[in-house]
Amino acid sequence: MNPGDGDSLRLVVNAEGRRVDAAILQGREWIDSETVEGNSVENLAPALRAILARTKTKPADLHTWIYSGGPGSLLGLRSLAMLLATWEISNHANSISKYRYSGLVWTAREIQRTITDQPFLLISPWRTNAWNVLRVENHPATESALEVVEGDPAADIDLPAYVLGERLRAIPPAGSQTLSLPKIETLAHHIGEPGFLVETNTIEPLQSGTTEYKKWTPTLPAQ
């Protein structure tokens, strides 16, 4: 069954940027949500407890988890993975269906939905002198198009560029537009769409190592 369909309750969690989102989704209707500014180490567990208490939902009622997998805050992604893994062992005995989404893909699809249907680049800083780049040329954006760019991304920018400001730790390329991670409510537009979610056996962040990406070094024009 498509995780975006049906009447069962789904847990939706985001811990990629400078905020934490926890929500319960039924079909494409939000039953409740909690957004807290700050890091996930301090705020993810309280956010989960808040939505469970308000909706009188038990952890065992949530058999589908939809979680943010990066690339993003490594601390946030690791704390999310540890908390959900512990929760699964304590409450579900490995009976959970798990689906990962990428914050970059989410942002790119929101750009496509609300700003432009033309090709563009979505960039976010990853580490010193390295960037995550999502080249969006075909509709819709997918996780498979993610690359790591070593060096100055401006050397190979040939499309309008957006920078995901949630992870802004470097000077963005000239002419780019800075964006924030979309509001959690916008996920309802994408969860049921092809290619947005990736089913996983465990909570598997994308940013667990560089091997998840195809490395690419920009080449400068010959002098």
Short mmCIF file of C-alpha atoms in Angstrom, two decimals:
data_model
loop_
_atom_site.label_atom_id
_atom_site.label_comp_id
_atom_site.label_asym_id
_atom_site.label_seq_id
_atom_site.Cartn_x
_atom_site.Cartn_y
_atom_site.Cartn_z
CA MET A 1 0.00 0.00 0.00
CA ASN A 2 1.20 3.51 -0.76
CA PRO A 3 2.14 5.11 2.59
CA GLY A 4 0.28 8.25 1.55
CA ASP A 5 -3.05 6.43 1.16
CA GLY A 6 -5.54 4.77 3.48
CA ASP A 7 -6.96 5.60 6.89
CA SER A 8 -4.23 4.25 9.17
CA LEU A 9 -2.30 6.67 11.38
CA ARG A 10 1.25 7.57 10.31
CA LEU A 11 4.00 9.18 12.33
CA VAL A 12 5.83 11.92 10.42
CA VAL A 13 9.09 13.31 11.82
CA ASN A 14 11.58 15.94 10.64
CA ALA A 15 14.92 16.65 12.34
CA GLU A 16 17.05 17.96 9.47
CA GLY A 17 17.32 21.66 10.09
CA ARG A 18 17.10 24.18 12.91
CA ARG A 19 13.73 22.94 14.04
CA VAL A 20 11.96 19.70 14.93
CA ASP A 21 8.59 18.62 13.51
CA ALA A 22 6.50 15.72 14.77
CA ALA A 23 3.06 14.97 13.37
CA ILE A 24 0.38 12.34 12.94
CA LEU A 25 -1.05 11.96 9.45
CA GLN A 26 -4.15 10.06 8.36
CA GLY A 27 -4.34 9.80 4.59
CA ARG A 28 -3.43 13.38 3.64
CA GLU A 29 -5.08 14.98 6.64
CA TRP A 30 -3.01 16.17 9.59
CA ILE A 31 -4.45 14.93 12.87
CA ASP A 32 -1.97 16.93 14.95
CA SER A 33 1.52 18.40 14.69
CA GLU A 34 4.17 19.97 16.90
CA THR A 35 6.95 22.26 15.67
CA VAL A 36 9.75 23.34 17.99
CA GLU A 37 12.64 25.62 17.11
CA GLY A 38 15.98 24.20 18.22
CA ASN A 39 17.96 20.98 18.08
CA SER A 40 16.44 17.51 18.05
CA VAL A 41 18.49 16.21 20.98
CA GLU A 42 16.48 18.40 23.35
CA ASN A 43 13.21 18.77 21.46
CA LEU A 44 12.34 15.64 19.48
CA ALA A 45 11.20 13.44 22.38
CA PRO A 46 9.05 16.20 23.97
CA ALA A 47 7.47 16.93 20.57
CA LEU A 48 6.56 13.27 20.13
CA ARG A 49 5.13 13.07 23.64
CA ALA A 50 3.05 16.20 23.00
CA ILE A 51 1.29 14.89 19.89
CA LEU A 52 0.67 11.49 21.47
CA ALA A 53 -0.86 13.10 24.56
CA ARG A 54 -3.08 15.53 22.65
CA THR A 55 -4.41 12.86 20.28
CA LYS A 56 -4.58 10.12 22.94
CA THR A 57 -2.54 7.93 20.60
CA LYS A 58 -0.36 5.05 21.75
CA PRO A 59 2.98 4.32 20.05
CA ALA A 60 1.63 0.90 19.08
CA ASP A 61 -1.10 2.62 17.03
CA LEU A 62 1.49 4.03 14.61
CA HIS A 63 2.59 1.24 12.29
CA THR A 64 4.06 3.52 9.59
CA TRP A 65 6.88 5.98 10.22
CA ILE A 66 7.86 8.64 7.69
CA TYR A 67 11.11 10.28 8.71
CA SER A 68 13.57 12.86 7.42
CA GLY A 69 16.79 11.25 6.27
CA GLY A 70 18.98 14.14 5.18
CA PRO A 71 21.29 15.35 4.04
CA GLY A 72 21.10 17.78 6.95
CA SER A 73 22.18 18.21 10.54
CA LEU A 74 24.21 15.10 11.34
CA LEU A 75 23.46 15.52 15.05
CA GLY A 76 19.75 15.84 14.30
CA LEU A 77 19.67 12.81 12.01
CA ARG A 78 21.60 10.63 14.44
CA SER A 79 19.45 11.59 17.41
CA LEU A 80 16.30 10.90 15.36
CA ALA A 81 17.63 7.49 14.34
CA MET A 82 18.59 6.56 17.90
CA LEU A 83 15.28 7.69 19.39
CA LEU A 84 13.10 5.91 16.83
CA ALA A 85 15.19 2.74 16.97
CA THR A 86 14.82 2.66 20.76
CA TRP A 87 11.11 3.38 20.48
CA GLU A 88 10.66 0.54 18.00
CA ILE A 89 12.39 -1.99 20.25
CA SER A 90 10.39 -0.84 23.28
CA ASN A 91 6.95 -0.71 21.68
CA HIS A 92 6.69 -2.48 18.36
CA ALA A 93 8.99 -5.49 18.12
CA ASN A 94 10.04 -4.69 14.52
CA SER A 95 6.49 -4.33 13.17
CA ILE A 96 7.00 -0.84 11.71
CA SER A 97 6.96 0.13 8.03
CA LYS A 98 9.60 2.84 7.59
CA TYR A 99 9.90 5.39 4.81
CA ARG A 100 12.62 8.00 4.39
CA TYR A 101 12.34 11.34 2.63
CA SER A 102 15.10 13.84 1.86
CA GLY A 103 14.75 17.45 2.97
CA LEU A 104 16.43 18.55 -0.25
CA VAL A 105 13.95 16.59 -2.36
CA TRP A 106 11.07 17.94 -0.25
CA THR A 107 12.29 21.52 -0.74
CA ALA A 108 12.87 20.94 -4.45
CA ARG A 109 9.36 19.59 -4.96
CA GLU A 110 7.94 22.59 -3.11
CA ILE A 111 9.93 24.84 -5.47
CA GLN A 112 8.42 22.93 -8.38
CA ARG A 113 4.94 23.14 -6.87
CA THR A 114 4.94 26.80 -5.88
CA ILE A 115 7.73 28.69 -7.69
CA THR A 116 8.80 27.25 -11.04
CA ASP A 117 8.52 24.23 -13.30
CA GLN A 118 11.79 25.09 -15.05
CA PRO A 119 15.15 23.35 -14.35
CA PHE A 120 17.16 24.58 -11.34
CA LEU A 121 19.83 23.62 -8.80
CA LEU A 122 19.20 23.23 -5.06
CA ILE A 123 22.37 23.50 -2.97
CA SER A 124 23.15 23.05 0.73
CA PRO A 125 26.51 23.19 2.56
CA TRP A 126 27.70 19.81 3.78
CA ARG A 127 31.22 20.25 5.17
CA THR A 128 34.22 22.49 4.53
CA ASN A 129 34.62 23.02 0.80
CA ALA A 130 31.87 20.52 -0.06
CA TRP A 131 28.21 20.94 -0.96
CA ASN A 132 25.16 18.77 -1.51
CA VAL A 133 23.66 19.55 -4.90
CA LEU A 134 20.33 18.44 -6.31
CA ARG A 135 20.03 19.08 -10.04
CA VAL A 136 16.35 19.27 -10.97
CA GLU A 137 15.79 18.94 -14.69
CA ASN A 138 12.91 16.48 -14.87
CA HIS A 139 9.70 16.53 -12.90
CA PRO A 140 9.65 15.47 -10.11
CA ALA A 141 12.87 15.77 -8.06
CA THR A 142 14.19 12.49 -6.61
CA GLU A 143 16.80 11.38 -4.09
CA SER A 144 18.80 9.60 -6.81
CA ALA A 145 19.80 12.97 -8.33
CA LEU A 146 21.78 14.06 -5.23
CA GLU A 147 25.51 14.69 -5.68
CA VAL A 148 28.38 15.98 -3.58
CA VAL A 149 30.31 18.85 -5.17
CA GLU A 150 33.88 19.38 -3.99
CA GLY A 151 35.15 22.94 -4.27
CA ASP A 152 33.29 26.04 -5.40
CA PRO A 153 29.83 25.10 -6.75
CA ALA A 154 29.70 28.39 -8.64
CA ALA A 155 32.21 26.94 -11.10
CA ASP A 156 29.55 24.66 -12.56
CA ILE A 157 26.29 26.53 -12.01
CA ASP A 158 24.44 26.67 -15.31
CA LEU A 159 20.88 26.89 -13.96
CA PRO A 160 18.98 29.15 -11.53
CA ALA A 161 20.22 28.20 -8.05
CA TYR A 162 18.54 28.02 -4.65
CA VAL A 163 20.37 27.49 -1.35
CA LEU A 164 18.66 25.71 1.53
CA GLY A 165 19.23 28.20 4.32
CA GLU A 166 18.58 25.75 7.15
CA ARG A 167 22.10 24.46 6.61
CA LEU A 168 23.79 27.67 5.55
CA ARG A 169 27.39 27.59 6.85
CA ALA A 170 29.09 29.15 3.87
CA ILE A 171 28.70 32.07 1.49
CA PRO A 172 26.08 31.08 -1.10
CA PRO A 173 26.98 31.33 -4.79
CA ALA A 174 26.39 34.74 -6.33
CA GLY A 175 22.89 35.15 -7.73
CA SER A 176 21.40 32.26 -5.76
CA GLN A 177 18.22 32.56 -3.70
CA THR A 178 18.20 31.39 -0.07
CA LEU A 179 15.24 29.32 1.14
CA SER A 180 14.18 27.66 4.39
CA LEU A 181 12.95 24.12 4.87
CA PRO A 182 9.22 24.04 4.01
CA LYS A 183 6.54 23.88 6.68
CA ILE A 184 5.68 20.36 7.81
CA GLU A 185 2.12 20.69 6.46
CA THR A 186 3.41 20.81 2.88
CA LEU A 187 4.59 17.19 3.13
CA ALA A 188 1.00 16.08 2.57
CA HIS A 189 1.34 17.22 -1.06
CA HIS A 190 4.27 14.87 -1.66
CA ILE A 191 4.11 11.78 0.58
CA GLY A 192 1.82 9.87 -1.78
CA GLU A 193 3.67 10.90 -4.95
CA PRO A 194 5.96 8.47 -6.84
CA GLY A 195 9.63 8.59 -5.95
CA PHE A 196 9.30 10.81 -2.89
CA LEU A 197 9.62 8.16 -0.20
CA VAL A 198 12.23 5.41 0.03
CA GLU A 199 11.27 2.33 2.05
CA THR A 200 13.99 1.27 4.52
CA ASN A 201 14.47 -1.66 6.87
CA THR A 202 15.91 0.53 9.62
CA ILE A 203 16.13 4.26 10.28
CA GLU A 204 18.82 5.05 7.70
CA PRO A 205 19.97 8.68 7.38
CA LEU A 206 21.45 9.65 4.04
CA GLN A 207 24.21 11.62 5.71
CA SER A 208 25.81 8.68 7.50
CA GLY A 209 28.86 8.92 5.27
CA THR A 210 30.08 10.19 1.92
CA THR A 211 29.58 6.83 0.22
CA GLU A 212 25.87 7.56 -0.15
CA TYR A 213 26.70 10.10 -2.85
CA LYS A 214 28.45 10.13 -6.17
CA LYS A 215 31.40 12.47 -5.76
CA TRP A 216 31.98 14.98 -8.52
CA THR A 217 34.69 17.63 -8.83
CA PRO A 218 33.90 20.65 -11.04
CA THR A 219 36.30 21.11 -13.95
CA LEU A 220 37.39 24.61 -14.86
CA PRO A 221 37.46 25.76 -18.49
CA ALA A 222 40.81 25.43 -20.24
CA GLN A 223 42.87 28.61 -20.15
#
